[in-house]
XYZ file of N, CA, C and O in Angstrom:
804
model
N 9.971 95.968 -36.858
C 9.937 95.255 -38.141
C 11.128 94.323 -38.238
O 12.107 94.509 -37.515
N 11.073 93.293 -39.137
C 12.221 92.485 -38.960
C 12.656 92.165 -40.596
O 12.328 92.937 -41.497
N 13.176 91.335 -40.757
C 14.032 91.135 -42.756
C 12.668 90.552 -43.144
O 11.922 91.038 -43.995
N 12.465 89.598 -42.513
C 10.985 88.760 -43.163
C 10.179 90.370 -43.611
O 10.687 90.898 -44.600
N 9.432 90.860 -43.197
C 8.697 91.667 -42.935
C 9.046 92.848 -44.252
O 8.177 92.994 -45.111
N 10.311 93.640 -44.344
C 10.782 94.204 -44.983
C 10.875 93.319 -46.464
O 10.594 93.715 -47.595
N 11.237 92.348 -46.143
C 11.493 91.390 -47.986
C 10.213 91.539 -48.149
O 10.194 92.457 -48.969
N 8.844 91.201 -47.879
C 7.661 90.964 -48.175
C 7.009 92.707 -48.845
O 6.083 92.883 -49.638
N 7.759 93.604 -48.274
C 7.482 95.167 -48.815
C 7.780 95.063 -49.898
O 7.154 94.985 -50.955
N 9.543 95.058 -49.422
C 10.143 95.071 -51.029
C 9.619 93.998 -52.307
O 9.660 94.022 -53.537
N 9.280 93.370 -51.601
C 8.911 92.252 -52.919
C 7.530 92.758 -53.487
O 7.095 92.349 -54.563
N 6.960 93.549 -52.804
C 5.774 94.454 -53.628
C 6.053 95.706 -54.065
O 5.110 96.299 -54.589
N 7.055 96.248 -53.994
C 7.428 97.679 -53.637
C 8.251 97.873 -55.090
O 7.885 98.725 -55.899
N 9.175 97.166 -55.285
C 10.623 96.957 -56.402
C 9.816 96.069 -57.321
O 8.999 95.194 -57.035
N 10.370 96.636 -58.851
C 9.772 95.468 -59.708
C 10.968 94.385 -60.091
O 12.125 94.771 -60.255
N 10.601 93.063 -60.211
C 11.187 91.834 -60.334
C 11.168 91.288 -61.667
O 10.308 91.303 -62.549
N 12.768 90.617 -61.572
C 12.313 89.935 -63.178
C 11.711 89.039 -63.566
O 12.083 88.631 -64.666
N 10.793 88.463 -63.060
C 10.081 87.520 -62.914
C 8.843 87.179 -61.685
O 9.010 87.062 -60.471
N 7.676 87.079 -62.418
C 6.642 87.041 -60.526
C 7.493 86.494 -59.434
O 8.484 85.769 -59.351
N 6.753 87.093 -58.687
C 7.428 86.333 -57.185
C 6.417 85.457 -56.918
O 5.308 85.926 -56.660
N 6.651 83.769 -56.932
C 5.370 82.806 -56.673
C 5.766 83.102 -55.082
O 6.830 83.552 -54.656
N 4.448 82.665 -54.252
C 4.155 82.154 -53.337
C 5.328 81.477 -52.766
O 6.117 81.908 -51.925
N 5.307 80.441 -53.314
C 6.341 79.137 -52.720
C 8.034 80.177 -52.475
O 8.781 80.245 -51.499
N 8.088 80.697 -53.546
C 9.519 81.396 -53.446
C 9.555 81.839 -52.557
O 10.198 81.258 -51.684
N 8.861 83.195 -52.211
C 8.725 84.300 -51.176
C 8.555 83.594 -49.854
O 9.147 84.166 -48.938
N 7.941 82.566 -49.536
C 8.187 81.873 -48.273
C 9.216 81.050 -48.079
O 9.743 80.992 -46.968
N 9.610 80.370 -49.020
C 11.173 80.030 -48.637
C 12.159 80.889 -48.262
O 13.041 80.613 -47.449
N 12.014 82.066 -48.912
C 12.900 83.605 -48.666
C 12.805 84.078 -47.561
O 13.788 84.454 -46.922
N 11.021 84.175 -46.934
C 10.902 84.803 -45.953
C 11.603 84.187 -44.652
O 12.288 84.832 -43.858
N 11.117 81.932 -44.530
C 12.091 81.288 -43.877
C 13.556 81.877 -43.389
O 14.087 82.184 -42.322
N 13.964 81.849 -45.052
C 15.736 82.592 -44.666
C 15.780 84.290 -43.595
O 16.292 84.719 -42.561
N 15.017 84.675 -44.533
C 15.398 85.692 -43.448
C 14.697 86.168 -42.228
O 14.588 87.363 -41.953
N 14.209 85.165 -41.480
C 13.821 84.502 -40.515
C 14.921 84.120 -39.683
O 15.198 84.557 -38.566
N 15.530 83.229 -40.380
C 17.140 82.667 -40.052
C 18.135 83.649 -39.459
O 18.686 83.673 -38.358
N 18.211 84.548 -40.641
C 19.304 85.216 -40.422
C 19.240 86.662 -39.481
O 20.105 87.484 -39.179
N 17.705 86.542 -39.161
C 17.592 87.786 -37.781
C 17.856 87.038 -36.462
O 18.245 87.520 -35.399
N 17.506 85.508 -36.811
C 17.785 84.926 -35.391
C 19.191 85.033 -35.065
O 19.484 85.400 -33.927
N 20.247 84.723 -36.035
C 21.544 84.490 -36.462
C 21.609 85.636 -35.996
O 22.151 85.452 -34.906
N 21.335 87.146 -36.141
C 21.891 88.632 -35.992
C 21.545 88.943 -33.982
O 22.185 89.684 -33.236
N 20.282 88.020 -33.621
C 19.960 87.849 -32.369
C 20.998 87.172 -31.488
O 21.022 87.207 -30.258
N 21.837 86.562 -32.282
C 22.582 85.380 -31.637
C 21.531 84.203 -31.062
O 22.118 83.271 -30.513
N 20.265 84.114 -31.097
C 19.847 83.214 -30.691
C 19.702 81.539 -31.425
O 18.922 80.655 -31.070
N 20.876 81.480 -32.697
C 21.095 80.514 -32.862
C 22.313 80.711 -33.476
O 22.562 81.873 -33.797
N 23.544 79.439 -33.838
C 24.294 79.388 -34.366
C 24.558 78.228 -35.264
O 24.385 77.074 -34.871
N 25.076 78.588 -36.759
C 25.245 77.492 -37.323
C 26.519 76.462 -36.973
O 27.585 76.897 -36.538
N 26.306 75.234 -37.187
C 27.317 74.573 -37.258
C 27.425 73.246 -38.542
O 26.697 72.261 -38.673
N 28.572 73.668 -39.336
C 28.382 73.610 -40.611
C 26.703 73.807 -41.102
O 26.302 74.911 -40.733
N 25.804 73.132 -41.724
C 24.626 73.781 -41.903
C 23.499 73.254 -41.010
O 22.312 73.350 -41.321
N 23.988 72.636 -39.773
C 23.083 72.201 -38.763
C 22.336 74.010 -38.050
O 22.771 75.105 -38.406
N 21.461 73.844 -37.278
C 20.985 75.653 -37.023
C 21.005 74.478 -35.286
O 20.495 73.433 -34.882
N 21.993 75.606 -34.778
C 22.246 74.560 -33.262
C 21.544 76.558 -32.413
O 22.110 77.647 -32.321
N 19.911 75.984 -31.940
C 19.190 76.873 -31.329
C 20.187 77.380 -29.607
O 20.865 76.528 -29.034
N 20.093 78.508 -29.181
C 20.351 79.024 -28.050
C 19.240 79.636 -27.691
O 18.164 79.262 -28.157
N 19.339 80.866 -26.641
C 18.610 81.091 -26.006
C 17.762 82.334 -26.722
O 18.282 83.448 -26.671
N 16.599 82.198 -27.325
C 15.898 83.065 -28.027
C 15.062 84.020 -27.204
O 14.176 83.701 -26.410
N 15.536 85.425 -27.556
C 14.719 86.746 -26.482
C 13.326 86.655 -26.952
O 12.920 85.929 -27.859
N 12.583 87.540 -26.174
C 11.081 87.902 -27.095
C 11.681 89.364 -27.610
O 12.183 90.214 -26.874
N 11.457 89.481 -29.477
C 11.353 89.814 -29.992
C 10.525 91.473 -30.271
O 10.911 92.580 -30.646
N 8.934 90.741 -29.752
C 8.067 91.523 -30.014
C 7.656 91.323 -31.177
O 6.652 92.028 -31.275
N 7.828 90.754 -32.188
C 6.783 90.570 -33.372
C 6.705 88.898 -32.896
O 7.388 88.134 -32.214
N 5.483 88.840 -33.670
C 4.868 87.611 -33.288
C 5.288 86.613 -34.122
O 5.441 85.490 -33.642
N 5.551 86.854 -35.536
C 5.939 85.935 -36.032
C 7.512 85.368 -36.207
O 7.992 84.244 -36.351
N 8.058 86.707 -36.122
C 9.623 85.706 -35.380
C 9.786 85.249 -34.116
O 10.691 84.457 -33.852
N 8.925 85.699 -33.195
C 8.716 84.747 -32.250
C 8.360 83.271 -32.308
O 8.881 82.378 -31.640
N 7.451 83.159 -33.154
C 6.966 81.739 -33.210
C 8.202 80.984 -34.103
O 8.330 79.760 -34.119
N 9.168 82.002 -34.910
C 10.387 80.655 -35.679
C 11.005 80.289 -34.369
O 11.059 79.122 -33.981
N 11.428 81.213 -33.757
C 12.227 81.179 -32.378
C 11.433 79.323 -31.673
O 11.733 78.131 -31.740
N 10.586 79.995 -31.201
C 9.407 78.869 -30.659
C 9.515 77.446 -31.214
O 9.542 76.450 -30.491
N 9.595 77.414 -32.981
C 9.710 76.002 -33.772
C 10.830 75.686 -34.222
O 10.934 74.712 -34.967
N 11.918 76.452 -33.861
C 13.486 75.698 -33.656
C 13.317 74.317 -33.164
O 12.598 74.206 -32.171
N 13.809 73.295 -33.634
C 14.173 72.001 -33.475
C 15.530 71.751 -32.632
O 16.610 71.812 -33.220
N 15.457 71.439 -31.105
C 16.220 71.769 -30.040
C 16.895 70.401 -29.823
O 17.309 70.397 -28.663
N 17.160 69.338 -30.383
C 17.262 68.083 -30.184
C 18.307 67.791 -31.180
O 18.043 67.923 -32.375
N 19.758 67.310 -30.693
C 21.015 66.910 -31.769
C 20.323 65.739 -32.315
O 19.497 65.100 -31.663
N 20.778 65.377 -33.896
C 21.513 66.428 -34.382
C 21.052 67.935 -34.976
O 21.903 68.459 -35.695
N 19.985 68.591 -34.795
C 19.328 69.584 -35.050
C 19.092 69.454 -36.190
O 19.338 68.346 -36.666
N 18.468 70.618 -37.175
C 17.951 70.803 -38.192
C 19.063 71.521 -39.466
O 19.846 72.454 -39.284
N 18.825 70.743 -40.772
C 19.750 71.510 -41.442
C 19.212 72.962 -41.909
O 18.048 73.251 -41.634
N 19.736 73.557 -42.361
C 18.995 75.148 -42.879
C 17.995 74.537 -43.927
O 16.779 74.581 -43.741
N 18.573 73.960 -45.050
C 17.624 73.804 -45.980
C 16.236 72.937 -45.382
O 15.153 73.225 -45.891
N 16.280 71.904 -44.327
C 15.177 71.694 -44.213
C 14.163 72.324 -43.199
O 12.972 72.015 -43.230
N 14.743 73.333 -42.185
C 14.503 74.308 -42.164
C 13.253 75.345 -43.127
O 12.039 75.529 -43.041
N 13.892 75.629 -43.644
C 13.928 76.564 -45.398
C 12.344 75.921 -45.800
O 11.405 76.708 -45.916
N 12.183 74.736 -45.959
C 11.242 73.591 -46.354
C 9.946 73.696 -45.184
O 8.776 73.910 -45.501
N 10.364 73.524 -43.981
C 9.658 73.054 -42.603
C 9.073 74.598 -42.234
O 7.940 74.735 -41.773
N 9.635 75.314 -42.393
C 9.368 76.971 -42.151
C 8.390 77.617 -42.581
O 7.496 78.304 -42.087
N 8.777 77.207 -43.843
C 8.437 78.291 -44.695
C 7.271 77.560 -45.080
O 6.483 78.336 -45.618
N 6.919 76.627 -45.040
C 4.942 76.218 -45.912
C 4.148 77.325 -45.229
O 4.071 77.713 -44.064
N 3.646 77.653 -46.256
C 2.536 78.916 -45.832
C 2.910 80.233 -45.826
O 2.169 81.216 -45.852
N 4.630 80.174 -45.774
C 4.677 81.269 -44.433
C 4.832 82.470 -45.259
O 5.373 83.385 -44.638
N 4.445 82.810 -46.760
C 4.265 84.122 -47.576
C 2.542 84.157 -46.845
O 2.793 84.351 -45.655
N 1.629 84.104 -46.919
C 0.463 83.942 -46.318
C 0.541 84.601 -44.703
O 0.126 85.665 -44.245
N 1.079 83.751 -44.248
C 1.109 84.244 -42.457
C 1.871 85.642 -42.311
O 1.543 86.266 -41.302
N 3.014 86.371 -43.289
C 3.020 87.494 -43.062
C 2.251 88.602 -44.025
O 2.321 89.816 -43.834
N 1.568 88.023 -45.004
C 0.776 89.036 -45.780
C -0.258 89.222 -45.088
O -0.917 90.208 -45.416
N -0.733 88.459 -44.017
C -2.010 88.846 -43.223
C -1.516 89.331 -42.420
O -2.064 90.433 -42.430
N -0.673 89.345 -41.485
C 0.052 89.914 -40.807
C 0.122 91.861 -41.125
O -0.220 92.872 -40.511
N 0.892 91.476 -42.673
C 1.400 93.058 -42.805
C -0.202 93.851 -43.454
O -0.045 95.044 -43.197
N -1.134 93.735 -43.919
C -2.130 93.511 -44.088
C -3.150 94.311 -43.318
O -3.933 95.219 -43.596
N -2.728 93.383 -41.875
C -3.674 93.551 -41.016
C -3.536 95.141 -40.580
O -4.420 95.967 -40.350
N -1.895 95.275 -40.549
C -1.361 96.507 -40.037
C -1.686 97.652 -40.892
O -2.143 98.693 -40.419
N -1.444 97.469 -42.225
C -1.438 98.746 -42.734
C -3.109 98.908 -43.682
O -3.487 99.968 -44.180
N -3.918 97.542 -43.743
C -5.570 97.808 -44.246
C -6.069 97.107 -43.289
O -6.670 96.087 -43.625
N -5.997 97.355 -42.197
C -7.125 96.683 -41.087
C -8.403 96.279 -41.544
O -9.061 97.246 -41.928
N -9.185 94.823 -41.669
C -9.977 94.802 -42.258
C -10.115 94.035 -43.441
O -11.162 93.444 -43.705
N -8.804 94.007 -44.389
C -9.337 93.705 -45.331
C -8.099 92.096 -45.684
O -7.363 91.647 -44.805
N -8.159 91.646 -46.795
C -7.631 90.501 -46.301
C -6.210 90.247 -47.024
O -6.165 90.627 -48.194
N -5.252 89.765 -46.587
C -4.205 90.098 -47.029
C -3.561 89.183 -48.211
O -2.828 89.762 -49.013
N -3.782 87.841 -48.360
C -4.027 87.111 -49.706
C -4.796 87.948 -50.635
O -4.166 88.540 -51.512
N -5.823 88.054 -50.580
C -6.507 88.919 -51.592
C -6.207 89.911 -51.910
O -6.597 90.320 -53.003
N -5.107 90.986 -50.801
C -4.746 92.107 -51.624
C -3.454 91.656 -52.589
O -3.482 91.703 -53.819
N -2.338 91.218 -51.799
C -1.170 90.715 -52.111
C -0.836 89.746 -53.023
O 0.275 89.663 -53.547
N -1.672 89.081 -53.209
C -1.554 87.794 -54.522
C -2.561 87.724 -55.372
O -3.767 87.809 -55.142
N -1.961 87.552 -56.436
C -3.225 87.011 -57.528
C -3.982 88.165 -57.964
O -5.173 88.010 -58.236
N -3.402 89.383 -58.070
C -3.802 90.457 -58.645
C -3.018 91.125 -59.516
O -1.789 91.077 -59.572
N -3.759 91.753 -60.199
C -2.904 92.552 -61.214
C -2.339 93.449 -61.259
O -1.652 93.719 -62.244
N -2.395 93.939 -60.595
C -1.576 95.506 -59.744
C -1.480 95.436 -58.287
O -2.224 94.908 -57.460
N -0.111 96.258 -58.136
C -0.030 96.694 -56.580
C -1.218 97.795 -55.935
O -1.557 98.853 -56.464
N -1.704 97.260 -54.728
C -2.328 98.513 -53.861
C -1.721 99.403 -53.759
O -0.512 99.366 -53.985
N -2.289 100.400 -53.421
C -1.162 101.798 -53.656
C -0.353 101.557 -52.227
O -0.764 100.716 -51.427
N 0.868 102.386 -51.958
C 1.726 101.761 -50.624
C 1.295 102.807 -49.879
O 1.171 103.989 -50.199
N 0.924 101.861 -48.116
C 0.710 102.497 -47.405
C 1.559 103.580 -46.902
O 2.727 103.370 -47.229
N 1.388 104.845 -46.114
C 2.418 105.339 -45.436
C 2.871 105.139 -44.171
O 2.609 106.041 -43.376
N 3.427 104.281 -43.802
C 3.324 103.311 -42.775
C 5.040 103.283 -41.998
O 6.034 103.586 -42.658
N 5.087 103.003 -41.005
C 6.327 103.191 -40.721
C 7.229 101.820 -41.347
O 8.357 101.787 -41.840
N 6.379 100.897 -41.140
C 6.910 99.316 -41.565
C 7.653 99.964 -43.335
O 8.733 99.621 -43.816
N 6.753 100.825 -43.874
C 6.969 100.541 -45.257
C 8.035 101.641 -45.649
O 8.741 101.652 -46.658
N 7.996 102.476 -44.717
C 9.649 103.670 -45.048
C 10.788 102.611 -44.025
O 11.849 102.247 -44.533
N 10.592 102.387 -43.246
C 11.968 101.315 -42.760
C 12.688 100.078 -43.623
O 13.861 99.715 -43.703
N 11.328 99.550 -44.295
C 11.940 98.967 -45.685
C 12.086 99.433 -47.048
O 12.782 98.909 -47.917
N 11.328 100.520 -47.157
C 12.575 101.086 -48.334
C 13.303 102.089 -48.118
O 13.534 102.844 -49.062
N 13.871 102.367 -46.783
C 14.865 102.844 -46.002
C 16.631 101.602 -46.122
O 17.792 101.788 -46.486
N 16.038 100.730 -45.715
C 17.196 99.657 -45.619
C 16.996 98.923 -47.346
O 17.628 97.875 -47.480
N 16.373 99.287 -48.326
C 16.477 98.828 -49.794
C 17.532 99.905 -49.794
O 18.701 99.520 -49.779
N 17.313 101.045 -49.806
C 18.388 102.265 -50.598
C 19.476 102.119 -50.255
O 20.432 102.101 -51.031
N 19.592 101.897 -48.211
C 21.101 101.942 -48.056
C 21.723 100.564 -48.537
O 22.885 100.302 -48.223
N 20.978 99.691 -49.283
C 21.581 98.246 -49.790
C 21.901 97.143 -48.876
O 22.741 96.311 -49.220
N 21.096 97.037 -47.342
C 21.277 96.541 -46.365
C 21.840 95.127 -46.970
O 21.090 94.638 -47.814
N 22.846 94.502 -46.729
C 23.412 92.952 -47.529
C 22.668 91.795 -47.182
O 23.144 90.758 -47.644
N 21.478 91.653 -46.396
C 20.710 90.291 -45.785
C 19.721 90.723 -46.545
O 19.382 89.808 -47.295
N 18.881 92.008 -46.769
C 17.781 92.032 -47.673
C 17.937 92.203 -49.081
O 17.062 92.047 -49.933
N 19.384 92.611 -49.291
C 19.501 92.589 -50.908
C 19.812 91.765 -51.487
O 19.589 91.732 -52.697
N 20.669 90.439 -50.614
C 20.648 89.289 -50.652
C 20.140 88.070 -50.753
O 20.480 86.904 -50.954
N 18.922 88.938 -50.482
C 17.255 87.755 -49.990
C 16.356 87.760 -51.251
O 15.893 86.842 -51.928
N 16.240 89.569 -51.363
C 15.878 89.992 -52.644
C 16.518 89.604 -54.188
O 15.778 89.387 -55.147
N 17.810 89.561 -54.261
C 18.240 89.009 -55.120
C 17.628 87.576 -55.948
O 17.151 87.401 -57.069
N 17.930 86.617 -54.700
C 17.120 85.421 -55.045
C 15.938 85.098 -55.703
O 15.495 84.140 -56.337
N 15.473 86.481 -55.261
C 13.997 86.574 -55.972
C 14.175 87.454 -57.395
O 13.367 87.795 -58.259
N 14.893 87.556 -57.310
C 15.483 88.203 -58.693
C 14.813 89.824 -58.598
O 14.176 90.383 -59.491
N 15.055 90.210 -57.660
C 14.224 91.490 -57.465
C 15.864 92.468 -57.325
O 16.859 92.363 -56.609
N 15.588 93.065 -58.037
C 15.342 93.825 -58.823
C 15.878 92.928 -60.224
O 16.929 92.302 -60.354
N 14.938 93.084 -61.043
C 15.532 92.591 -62.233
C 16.919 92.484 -62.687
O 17.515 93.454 -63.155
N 17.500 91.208 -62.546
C 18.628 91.080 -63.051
C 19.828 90.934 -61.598
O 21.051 90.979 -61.729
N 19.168 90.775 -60.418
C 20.007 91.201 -59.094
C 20.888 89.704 -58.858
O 21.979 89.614 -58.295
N 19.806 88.178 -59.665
C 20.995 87.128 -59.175
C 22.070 87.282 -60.143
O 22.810 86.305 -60.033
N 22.486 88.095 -61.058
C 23.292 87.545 -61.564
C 24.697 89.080 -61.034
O 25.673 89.604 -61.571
N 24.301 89.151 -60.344
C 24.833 91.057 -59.099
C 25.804 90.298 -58.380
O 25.518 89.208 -57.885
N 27.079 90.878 -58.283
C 27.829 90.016 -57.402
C 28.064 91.097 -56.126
O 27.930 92.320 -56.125
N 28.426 90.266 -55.140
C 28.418 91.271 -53.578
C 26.973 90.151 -52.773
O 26.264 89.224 -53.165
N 27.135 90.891 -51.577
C 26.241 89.876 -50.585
C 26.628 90.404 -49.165
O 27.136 91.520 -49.054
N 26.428 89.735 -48.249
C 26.792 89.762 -46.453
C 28.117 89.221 -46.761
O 28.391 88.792 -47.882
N 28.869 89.232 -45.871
C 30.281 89.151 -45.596
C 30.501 87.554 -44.382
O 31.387 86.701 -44.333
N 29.280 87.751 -43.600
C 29.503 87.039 -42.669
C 29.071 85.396 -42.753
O 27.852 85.269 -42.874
N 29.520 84.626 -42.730
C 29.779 83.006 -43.705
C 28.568 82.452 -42.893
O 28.164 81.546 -43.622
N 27.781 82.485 -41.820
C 26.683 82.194 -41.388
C 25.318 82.548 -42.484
O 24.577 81.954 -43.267
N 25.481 83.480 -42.120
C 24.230 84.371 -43.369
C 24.650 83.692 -44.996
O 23.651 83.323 -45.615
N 25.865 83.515 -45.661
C 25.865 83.255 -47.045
C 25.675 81.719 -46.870
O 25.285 80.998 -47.788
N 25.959 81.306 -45.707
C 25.600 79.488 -46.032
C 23.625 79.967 -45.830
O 23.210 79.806 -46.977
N 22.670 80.329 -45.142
C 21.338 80.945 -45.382
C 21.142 81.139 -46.823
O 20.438 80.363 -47.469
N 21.827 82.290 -47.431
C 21.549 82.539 -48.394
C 21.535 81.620 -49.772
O 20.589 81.705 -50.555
N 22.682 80.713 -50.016
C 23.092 79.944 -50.507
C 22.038 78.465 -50.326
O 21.438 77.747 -51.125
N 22.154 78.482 -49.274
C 20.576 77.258 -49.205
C 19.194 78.013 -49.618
O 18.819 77.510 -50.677
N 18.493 78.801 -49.284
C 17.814 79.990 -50.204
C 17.809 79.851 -51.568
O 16.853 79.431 -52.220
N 19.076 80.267 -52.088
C 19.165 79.532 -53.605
C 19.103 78.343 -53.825
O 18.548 77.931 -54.843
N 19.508 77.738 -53.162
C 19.152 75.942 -53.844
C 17.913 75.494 -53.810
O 17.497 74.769 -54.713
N 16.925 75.963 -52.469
C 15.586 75.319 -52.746
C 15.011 76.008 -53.668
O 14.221 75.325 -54.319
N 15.112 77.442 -54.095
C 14.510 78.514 -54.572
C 14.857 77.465 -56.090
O 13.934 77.188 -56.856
N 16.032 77.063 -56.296
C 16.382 76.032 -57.680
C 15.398 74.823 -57.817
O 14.589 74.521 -58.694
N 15.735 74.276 -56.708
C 14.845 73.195 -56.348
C 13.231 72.887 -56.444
O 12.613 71.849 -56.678
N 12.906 73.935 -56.225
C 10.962 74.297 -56.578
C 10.614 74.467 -57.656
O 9.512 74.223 -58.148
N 11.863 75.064 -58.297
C 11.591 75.449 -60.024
C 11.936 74.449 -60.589
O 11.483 74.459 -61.733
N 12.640 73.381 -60.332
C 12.699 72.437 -61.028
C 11.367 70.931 -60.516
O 11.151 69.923 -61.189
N 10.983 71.149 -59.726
C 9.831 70.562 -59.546
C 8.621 71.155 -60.398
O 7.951 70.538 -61.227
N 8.544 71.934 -60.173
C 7.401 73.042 -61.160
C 7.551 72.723 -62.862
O 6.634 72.197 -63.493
N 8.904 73.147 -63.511
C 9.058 72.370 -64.246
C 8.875 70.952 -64.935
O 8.433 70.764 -66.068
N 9.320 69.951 -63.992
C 8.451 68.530 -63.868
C 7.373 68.701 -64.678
O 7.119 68.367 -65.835
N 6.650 69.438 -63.617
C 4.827 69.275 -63.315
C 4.992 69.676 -65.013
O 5.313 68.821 -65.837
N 4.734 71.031 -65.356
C 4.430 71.573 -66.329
C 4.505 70.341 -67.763
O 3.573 69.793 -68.353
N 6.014 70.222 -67.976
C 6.281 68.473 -68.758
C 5.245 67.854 -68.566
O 4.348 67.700 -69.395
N 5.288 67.184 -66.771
C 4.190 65.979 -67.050
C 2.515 66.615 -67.633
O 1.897 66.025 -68.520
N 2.076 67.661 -67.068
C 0.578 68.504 -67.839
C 0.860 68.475 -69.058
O 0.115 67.659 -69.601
N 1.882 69.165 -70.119
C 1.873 68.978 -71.434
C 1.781 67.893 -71.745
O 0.729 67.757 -72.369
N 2.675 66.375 -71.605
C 2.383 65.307 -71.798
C 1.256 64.635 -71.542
O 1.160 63.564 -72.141
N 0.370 64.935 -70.834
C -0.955 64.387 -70.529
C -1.687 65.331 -71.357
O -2.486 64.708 -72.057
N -1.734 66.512 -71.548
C -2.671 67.029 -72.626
C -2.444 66.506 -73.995
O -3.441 66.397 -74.708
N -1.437 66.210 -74.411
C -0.758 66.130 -75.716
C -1.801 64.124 -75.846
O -2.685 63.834 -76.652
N -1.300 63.365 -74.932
C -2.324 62.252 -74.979
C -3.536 62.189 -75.324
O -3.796 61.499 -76.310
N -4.444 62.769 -74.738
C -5.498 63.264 -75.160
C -6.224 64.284 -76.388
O -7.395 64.286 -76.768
N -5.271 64.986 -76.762
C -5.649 65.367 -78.337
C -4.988 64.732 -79.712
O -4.939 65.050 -80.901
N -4.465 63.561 -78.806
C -3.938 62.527 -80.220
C -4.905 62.350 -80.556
O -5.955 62.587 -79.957
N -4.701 61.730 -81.965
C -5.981 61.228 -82.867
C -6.801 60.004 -82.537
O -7.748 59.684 -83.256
């Protein structure tokens, strides 16, 4: 199992102060994507460029494939666009993923989003290893989680990782995670303003 994998538990597992959209949880998952490669050594930051090295196989498939879509060419990629380039979709590609593993069969958008309740939790090894590393307060997933405001009230929690690679991750994490909500916002304005046109007199 890897942080991606584990955030995507916890983010069903722990209640949040606020839904977890789509868009969030894959920007999140991106990061901590990042920061297992970062724990792999198979990349290093320089200031927030992600300057790729030599990436092992893993064994899960989908941090294999970030490994795989590292951008290998100076001046490399910044984290945040990264964060952006990564992450489209990528709450989707591990809910089918985790999905597949623990309801073979059935489909993992449809269990995981857009419903009104959690499935009951599997007993699964994936799902005691992540709320194994929630309890002991692992600092990359409580860090990740935070952002998502999971557990209610966790961005405003001070503490984090120690190691200045991972908080520049995390820290870009928060800015797009800012950044989407203020696009969303936009939208919402511009929909009220266009409804509001139309029921003028």
């Amino acid at each position: 199992m890897t942080t991606a994998r584990d955030l995507l538990i916890v983010s069903l597992d722990v209640p949040s102060g606020r839904p977890v959209e789509q868009g969030d949880l894959s920007l999140a998952l991106a990061g901590a994507e990042l920061a297992d490669l970062l724990a792999l050594e198979a990349v290093a930051l320089d200031d927030d460029r992600i300057v790729p090295g030599l990436v092992p196989a893993t064994g899960d498939r989908l941090l294999d494939e970030a490994g795989a879509a590292l951008v290998r060419q100076a001046p490399y990629e910044s984290v945040e666009d990264w964060l952006w380039r990564r992450g489209n979709g990528l709450a989707s590609a591990y809910a089918g993923a985790v999905e597949a593993e623990e309801h073979p069969g059935t489909s993992g958008l449809r269990r995981l989003f857009g419903r009104s309740g959690h499935p009951a939790p599997a007993d699964s090894p994936g799902r005691r290893r992540a709320a194994d590393r929630w309890a002991s307060r692992e600092p990359v997933l409580v860090g990740l989680a935070a952002a998502l405001d999971i557990p209610e009230g966790a961005a405003e929690a001070p503490g984090g990782p120690a190691d200045d690679a991972v908080l520049t991750v995390l820290a870009a994490v928060n800015g797009a995670l800012t950044e989407l909500e203020g696009v969303r916002q936009r939208r919402r304005i511009e929909d009220a303003a266009f409804d509001n046109v139309w029921r003028a007199p």
